[in-house]
PDB file of C-alpha atoms in Angstrom:
ATOM      1  CA  MET A 205     -59.231 -93.333  -7.437  1.00 66.00           C
ATOM      2  CA  VAL A 206     -58.450 -91.829 -10.863  1.00 64.00           C
ATOM      3  CA  LYS A 207     -60.383 -88.690  -9.912  1.00 67.00           C
ATOM      4  CA  LYS A 208     -58.359 -88.405  -6.715  1.00 68.00           C
ATOM      5  CA  ILE A 209     -55.040 -88.664  -8.622  1.00 68.00           C
ATOM      6  CA  LEU A 210     -56.178 -86.129 -11.224  1.00 60.00           C
ATOM      7  CA  SER A 211     -57.336 -83.736  -8.485  1.00 66.00           C
ATOM      8  CA  ILE A 212     -54.053 -84.007  -6.582  1.00 69.00           C
ATOM      9  CA  SER A 213     -52.070 -83.608  -9.835  1.00 66.00           C
ATOM     10  CA  ALA A 214     -54.078 -80.508 -10.752  1.00 60.00           C
ATOM     11  CA  ILE A 215     -53.523 -78.960  -7.311  1.00 68.00           C
ATOM     12  CA  ILE A 216     -49.784 -79.649  -7.468  1.00 68.00           C
ATOM     13  CA  PHE A 217     -49.559 -78.265 -11.025  1.00 60.00           C
ATOM     14  CA  ILE A 218     -51.420 -75.075 -10.078  1.00 66.00           C
ATOM     15  CA  SER A 219     -49.258 -74.641  -6.970  1.00 61.00           C
ATOM     16  CA  ILE A 220     -46.019 -75.016  -8.885  1.00 63.00           C
ATOM     17  CA  THR A 221     -47.012 -72.679 -11.711  1.00 58.00           C
ATOM     18  CA  SER A 222     -48.377 -69.998  -9.386  1.00 57.00           C
ATOM     19  CA  TYR A 223     -45.165 -69.886  -7.355  1.00 57.00           C
ATOM     20  CA  GLY A 224     -43.122 -69.721 -10.564  1.00 54.00           C
ATOM     21  CA  GLN A 225     -44.648 -66.388 -11.524  1.00 53.00           C
ATOM     22  CA  ASP A 226     -42.303 -63.462 -10.919  1.00 54.00           C
ATOM     23  CA  VAL A 227     -43.636 -60.008 -10.437  1.00 52.00           C
ATOM     24  CA  LYS A 228     -41.642 -57.852 -12.816  1.00 52.00           C
ATOM     25  CA  LYS A 229     -40.725 -54.435 -11.611  1.00 54.00           C
ATOM     26  CA  GLU A 230     -40.513 -51.729 -14.204  1.00 55.00           C
ATOM     27  CA  SER A 231     -36.868 -51.048 -14.662  1.00 53.00           C
ATOM     28  CA  GLU A 232     -35.802 -47.457 -14.676  1.00 54.00           C
ATOM     29  CA  PRO A 233     -34.171 -46.470 -17.950  1.00 57.00           C
ATOM     30  CA  VAL A 234     -30.411 -46.093 -17.811  1.00 57.00           C
ATOM     31  CA  LYS A 235     -29.456 -42.447 -17.533  1.00 68.00           C
ATOM     32  CA  THR A 236     -26.415 -41.008 -19.238  1.00 68.00           C
ATOM     33  CA  LYS A 237     -24.123 -38.449 -17.627  1.00 67.00           C
ATOM     34  CA  MET A 238     -25.897 -35.789 -19.677  1.00 65.00           C
ATOM     35  CA  ASP A 239     -29.330 -36.939 -18.442  1.00 64.00           C
ATOM     36  CA  VAL A 240     -28.195 -36.974 -14.823  1.00 68.00           C
ATOM     37  CA  PHE A 241     -26.675 -33.497 -14.957  1.00 59.00           C
ATOM     38  CA  ALA A 242     -29.416 -31.860 -17.021  1.00 63.00           C
ATOM     39  CA  SER A 243     -32.328 -33.304 -15.062  1.00 67.00           C
ATOM     40  CA  LYS A 244     -31.519 -31.893 -11.630  1.00 66.00           C
ATOM     41  CA  THR A 245     -34.667 -30.469 -10.127  1.00 69.00           C
ATOM     42  CA  GLY A 246     -35.022 -27.391  -7.974  1.00 70.00           C
ATOM     43  CA  SER A 247     -32.533 -25.256  -9.886  1.00 75.00           C
ATOM     44  CA  ILE A 248     -32.327 -23.384 -13.166  1.00 83.00           C
ATOM     45  CA  THR A 249     -30.577 -25.249 -15.955  1.00 84.00           C
ATOM     46  CA  LYS A 250     -29.002 -23.383 -18.864  1.00 90.00           C
ATOM     47  CA  PHE A 251     -27.749 -24.909 -22.125  1.00 90.00           C
ATOM     48  CA  VAL A 252     -25.230 -23.020 -24.259  1.00 93.00           C
ATOM     49  CA  ASP A 253     -24.073 -24.521 -27.570  1.00 93.00           C
ATOM     50  CA  THR A 254     -20.893 -23.648 -29.460  1.00 94.00           C
ATOM     51  CA  LYS A 255     -20.833 -25.000 -33.004  1.00 95.00           C
ATOM     52  CA  LEU A 256     -17.831 -26.871 -34.313  1.00 94.00           C
ATOM     53  CA  PRO A 257     -17.035 -27.931 -37.895  1.00 94.00           C
ATOM     54  CA  LYS A 258     -18.985 -30.860 -39.292  1.00 92.00           C
ATOM     55  CA  LEU A 259     -17.562 -34.334 -38.813  1.00 90.00           C
ATOM     56  CA  LYS A 260     -17.055 -35.752 -42.297  1.00 89.00           C
ATOM     57  CA  ALA A 261     -18.106 -39.370 -42.482  1.00 88.00           C
ATOM     58  CA  THR A 262     -17.919 -41.717 -45.459  1.00 85.00           C
ATOM     59  CA  TYR A 263     -21.562 -41.327 -46.450  1.00 83.00           C
ATOM     60  CA  GLU A 264     -22.592 -38.056 -44.810  1.00 85.00           C
ATOM     61  CA  SER A 265     -21.482 -35.291 -42.490  1.00 87.00           C
ATOM     62  CA  SER A 266     -22.688 -34.793 -38.944  1.00 91.00           C
ATOM     63  CA  GLU A 267     -23.196 -31.639 -36.936  1.00 93.00           C
ATOM     64  CA  THR A 268     -20.898 -31.221 -33.938  1.00 94.00           C
ATOM     65  CA  ARG A 269     -20.940 -28.826 -31.027  1.00 95.00           C
ATOM     66  CA  VAL A 270     -19.805 -28.283 -27.486  1.00 95.00           C
ATOM     67  CA  ARG A 271     -22.690 -27.980 -25.050  1.00 94.00           C
ATOM     68  CA  LYS A 272     -22.133 -26.235 -21.747  1.00 93.00           C
ATOM     69  CA  ILE A 273     -24.762 -27.025 -19.147  1.00 91.00           C
ATOM     70  CA  SER A 274     -25.009 -24.766 -16.120  1.00 89.00           C
ATOM     71  CA  ASN A 275     -27.071 -26.039 -13.233  1.00 83.00           C
ATOM     72  CA  GLY A 276     -26.963 -23.806 -10.199  1.00 77.00           C
ATOM     73  CA  SER A 277     -23.316 -23.138  -9.479  1.00 80.00           C
ATOM     74  CA  SER A 278     -21.922 -26.157 -11.368  1.00 85.00           C
ATOM     75  CA  ASN A 279     -21.048 -26.506 -15.044  1.00 89.00           C
ATOM     76  CA  ALA A 280     -20.544 -29.530 -17.264  1.00 91.00           C
ATOM     77  CA  TYR A 281     -19.220 -29.704 -20.815  1.00 94.00           C
ATOM     78  CA  PHE A 282     -20.215 -32.230 -23.459  1.00 94.00           C
ATOM     79  CA  TYR A 283     -19.008 -32.846 -26.998  1.00 94.00           C
ATOM     80  CA  GLN A 284     -22.074 -33.629 -29.089  1.00 93.00           C
ATOM     81  CA  ILE A 285     -22.217 -35.336 -32.462  1.00 93.00           C
ATOM     82  CA  GLU A 286     -25.600 -35.326 -34.155  1.00 92.00           C
ATOM     83  CA  LYS A 287     -26.457 -37.606 -37.057  1.00 89.00           C
ATOM     84  CA  THR A 288     -29.541 -36.688 -39.041  1.00 85.00           C
ATOM     85  CA  GLY A 289     -31.528 -39.790 -39.894  1.00 78.00           C
ATOM     86  CA  LYS A 290     -34.486 -40.417 -42.140  1.00 77.00           C
ATOM     87  CA  TYR A 291     -36.996 -40.423 -39.279  1.00 79.00           C
ATOM     88  CA  ASN A 292     -35.103 -38.951 -36.332  1.00 81.00           C
ATOM     89  CA  ASN A 293     -31.759 -37.613 -35.216  1.00 85.00           C
ATOM     90  CA  THR A 294     -29.243 -39.513 -33.112  1.00 87.00           C
ATOM     91  CA  THR A 295     -26.999 -37.564 -30.761  1.00 88.00           C
ATOM     92  CA  ALA A 296     -23.971 -38.646 -28.758  1.00 89.00           C
ATOM     93  CA  SER A 297     -23.165 -36.507 -25.732  1.00 91.00           C
ATOM     94  CA  ILE A 298     -19.623 -37.197 -24.554  1.00 92.00           C
ATOM     95  CA  GLU A 299     -18.763 -35.704 -21.181  1.00 93.00           C
ATOM     96  CA  TYR A 300     -15.370 -33.971 -20.889  1.00 94.00           C
ATOM     97  CA  SER A 301     -13.665 -36.685 -18.780  1.00 92.00           C
ATOM     98  CA  ASP A 302     -14.927 -39.331 -21.229  1.00 93.00           C
ATOM     99  CA  LEU A 303     -13.627 -37.191 -24.102  1.00 94.00           C
ATOM    100  CA  ILE A 304     -10.137 -37.369 -22.582  1.00 95.00           C
ATOM    101  CA  GLU A 305     -10.437 -41.170 -22.290  1.00 95.00           C
ATOM    102  CA  VAL A 306     -11.678 -41.456 -25.884  1.00 95.00           C
ATOM    103  CA  LEU A 307      -8.640 -39.487 -27.092  1.00 95.00           C
ATOM    104  CA  LYS A 308      -6.319 -41.881 -25.230  1.00 96.00           C
ATOM    105  CA  ALA A 309      -8.175 -44.850 -26.703  1.00 95.00           C
ATOM    106  CA  ILE A 310      -7.960 -43.462 -30.242  1.00 95.00           C
ATOM    107  CA  ALA A 311      -4.170 -43.185 -29.878  1.00 95.00           C
ATOM    108  CA  VAL A 312      -4.002 -46.850 -28.826  1.00 95.00           C
ATOM    109  CA  LEU A 313      -6.347 -47.951 -31.630  1.00 95.00           C
ATOM    110  CA  LYS A 314      -4.322 -46.053 -34.235  1.00 95.00           C
ATOM    111  CA  ALA A 315      -1.164 -47.757 -32.988  1.00 94.00           C
ATOM    112  CA  GLU A 316      -2.773 -51.204 -33.367  1.00 94.00           C
ATOM    113  CA  VAL A 317      -4.620 -50.832 -36.678  1.00 94.00           C
ATOM    114  CA  ASN A 318      -1.700 -51.692 -38.994  1.00 93.00           C
ATOM    115  CA  SER A 319      -0.759 -54.865 -37.112  1.00 93.00           C
ATOM    116  CA  ASP A 320      -4.434 -55.888 -37.107  1.00 93.00           C
ATOM    117  CA  ILE A 321      -4.583 -55.415 -40.887  1.00 93.00           C
ATOM    118  CA  THR A 322      -1.405 -57.439 -41.443  1.00 92.00           C
ATOM    119  CA  SER A 323      -2.748 -60.306 -39.314  1.00 92.00           C
ATOM    120  CA  ASN A 324      -5.328 -60.678 -42.141  1.00 89.00           C
ATOM    121  CA  PRO A 325      -8.298 -61.923 -40.133  1.00 90.00           C
ATOM    122  CA  ASP A 326     -11.590 -62.866 -41.728  1.00 92.00           C
ATOM    123  CA  TYR A 327     -13.135 -60.295 -39.388  1.00 94.00           C
ATOM    124  CA  MET A 328     -11.773 -58.393 -36.410  1.00 94.00           C
ATOM    125  CA  GLU A 329     -13.220 -55.548 -34.407  1.00 95.00           C
ATOM    126  CA  ASN A 330     -11.257 -53.293 -32.061  1.00 95.00           C
ATOM    127  CA  LYS A 331     -13.168 -50.613 -30.157  1.00 95.00           C
ATOM    128  CA  PHE A 332     -13.467 -48.468 -27.046  1.00 95.00           C
ATOM    129  CA  VAL A 333     -16.811 -48.000 -25.276  1.00 93.00           C
ATOM    130  CA  THR A 334     -17.615 -45.253 -22.756  1.00 91.00           C
ATOM    131  CA  VAL A 335     -19.846 -45.707 -19.719  1.00 87.00           C
ATOM    132  CA  ASP A 336     -22.677 -44.006 -21.631  1.00 85.00           C
ATOM    133  CA  GLY A 337     -22.380 -46.436 -24.554  1.00 88.00           C
ATOM    134  CA  PHE A 338     -20.535 -44.261 -27.091  1.00 91.00           C
ATOM    135  CA  GLN A 339     -18.170 -46.400 -29.190  1.00 93.00           C
ATOM    136  CA  VAL A 340     -15.172 -45.587 -31.329  1.00 95.00           C
ATOM    137  CA  GLY A 341     -13.150 -48.164 -33.198  1.00 95.00           C
ATOM    138  CA  TYR A 342     -12.591 -50.038 -36.410  1.00 95.00           C
ATOM    139  CA  TYR A 343     -13.205 -53.391 -37.949  1.00 94.00           C
ATOM    140  CA  VAL A 344     -10.859 -55.242 -40.273  1.00 94.00           C
ATOM    141  CA  SER A 345     -12.273 -57.260 -43.122  1.00 92.00           C
ATOM    142  CA  GLN A 346     -10.775 -58.307 -46.474  1.00 90.00           C
ATOM    143  CA  GLY A 347      -7.449 -56.706 -45.596  1.00 89.00           C
ATOM    144  CA  LYS A 348      -8.898 -53.234 -44.935  1.00 91.00           C
ATOM    145  CA  ALA A 349      -9.766 -51.313 -41.803  1.00 93.00           C
ATOM    146  CA  LYS A 350     -12.978 -49.300 -41.597  1.00 94.00           C
ATOM    147  CA  TRP A 351     -13.300 -46.808 -38.742  1.00 95.00           C
ATOM    148  CA  TYR A 352     -16.625 -46.039 -37.109  1.00 93.00           C
ATOM    149  CA  ILE A 353     -18.270 -44.296 -34.200  1.00 94.00           C
ATOM    150  CA  LYS A 354     -21.505 -45.520 -32.682  1.00 92.00           C
ATOM    151  CA  LEU A 355     -23.372 -42.600 -31.175  1.00 89.00           C
ATOM    152  CA  GLU A 356     -25.808 -44.345 -28.845  1.00 82.00           C
ATOM    153  CA  LYS A 357     -25.889 -47.658 -27.065  1.00 77.00           C
ATOM    154  CA  TYR A 358     -29.350 -48.635 -28.335  1.00 76.00           C
ATOM    155  CA  GLY A 359     -31.290 -48.042 -31.508  1.00 70.00           C
ATOM    156  CA  SER A 360     -30.574 -48.195 -35.186  1.00 73.00           C
ATOM    157  CA  ASP A 361     -29.098 -45.770 -37.694  1.00 77.00           C
ATOM    158  CA  ASN A 362     -26.672 -44.503 -35.060  1.00 85.00           C
ATOM    159  CA  THR A 363     -23.328 -45.400 -36.615  1.00 88.00           C
ATOM    160  CA  LEU A 364     -21.025 -43.143 -38.621  1.00 90.00           C
ATOM    161  CA  PHE A 365     -18.382 -44.762 -40.808  1.00 92.00           C
ATOM    162  CA  ILE A 366     -15.258 -42.655 -41.173  1.00 91.00           C
ATOM    163  CA  ASP A 367     -12.404 -43.105 -43.617  1.00 87.00           C
ATOM    164  CA  ASN A 368      -9.582 -43.041 -41.056  1.00 88.00           C
ATOM    165  CA  GLY A 369      -8.753 -42.580 -37.410  1.00 91.00           C
ATOM    166  CA  ASP A 370      -7.018 -39.245 -38.023  1.00 93.00           C
ATOM    167  CA  THR A 371     -10.350 -37.609 -38.927  1.00 93.00           C
ATOM    168  CA  ILE A 372     -11.912 -38.819 -35.672  1.00 93.00           C
ATOM    169  CA  GLU A 373      -8.896 -37.798 -33.620  1.00 94.00           C
ATOM    170  CA  ALA A 374      -8.780 -34.297 -35.155  1.00 94.00           C
ATOM    171  CA  ALA A 375     -12.480 -33.719 -34.372  1.00 94.00           C
ATOM    172  CA  PHE A 376     -12.075 -34.878 -30.778  1.00 95.00           C
ATOM    173  CA  VAL A 377      -8.920 -32.814 -30.230  1.00 96.00           C
ATOM    174  CA  GLU A 378     -10.727 -29.752 -31.566  1.00 96.00           C
ATOM    175  CA  ALA A 379     -13.625 -30.402 -29.173  1.00 95.00           C
ATOM    176  CA  LYS A 380     -11.254 -30.804 -26.221  1.00 95.00           C
ATOM    177  CA  ASN A 381      -9.450 -27.572 -27.112  1.00 95.00           C
ATOM    178  CA  LYS A 382     -12.758 -25.689 -27.416  1.00 95.00           C
ATOM    179  CA  ILE A 383     -13.905 -26.959 -24.013  1.00 94.00           C
ATOM    180  CA  ASP A 384     -10.563 -25.962 -22.497  1.00 94.00           C
ATOM    181  CA  ASP A 385     -11.058 -22.445 -23.922  1.00 93.00           C
ATOM    182  CA  LEU A 386     -14.634 -22.247 -22.593  1.00 91.00           C
ATOM    183  CA  LYS A 387     -13.516 -23.305 -19.106  1.00 88.00           C
ATOM    184  CA  LYS A 388     -11.185 -20.292 -18.836  1.00 84.00           C
TER     185      LYS A 388
END
């Protein structure tokens, strides 16, 4: 009788655990707008970079450029910020329409920063995130605001700390103006 109960219990246990196993499909990595545009097959893709002044951060400076990608008869423009790290470089590629949205967001963030400082929180973060994972914003701690941009959604050593929002805004306005000139 005990053997029968143990046998039935073992069969039930094996049945339950075998049905509980999910077959995991390999997820396709998330592609950014740059990846999607630059990886079109069946046509010639051309990259043309136009250097811009370095973006001065608190602890270092980062290279910036406008990258024009031509693929067949279509063109796309990206503002790129490249941070040189100890082991690798991190690059944000901000598509032109996202660049316009980032500029709008920076204006809103700059308008809110003083009231956020005066509210004297222990910690507060206010940021804007693009579809591709680029972030711009600030955090308030100990009565001071510290601006930052996070170049990529994943990974480490991908954040630039910048003294104020005006520096970020000036760099993005310059990039927008350069792209507007290149589109002519």
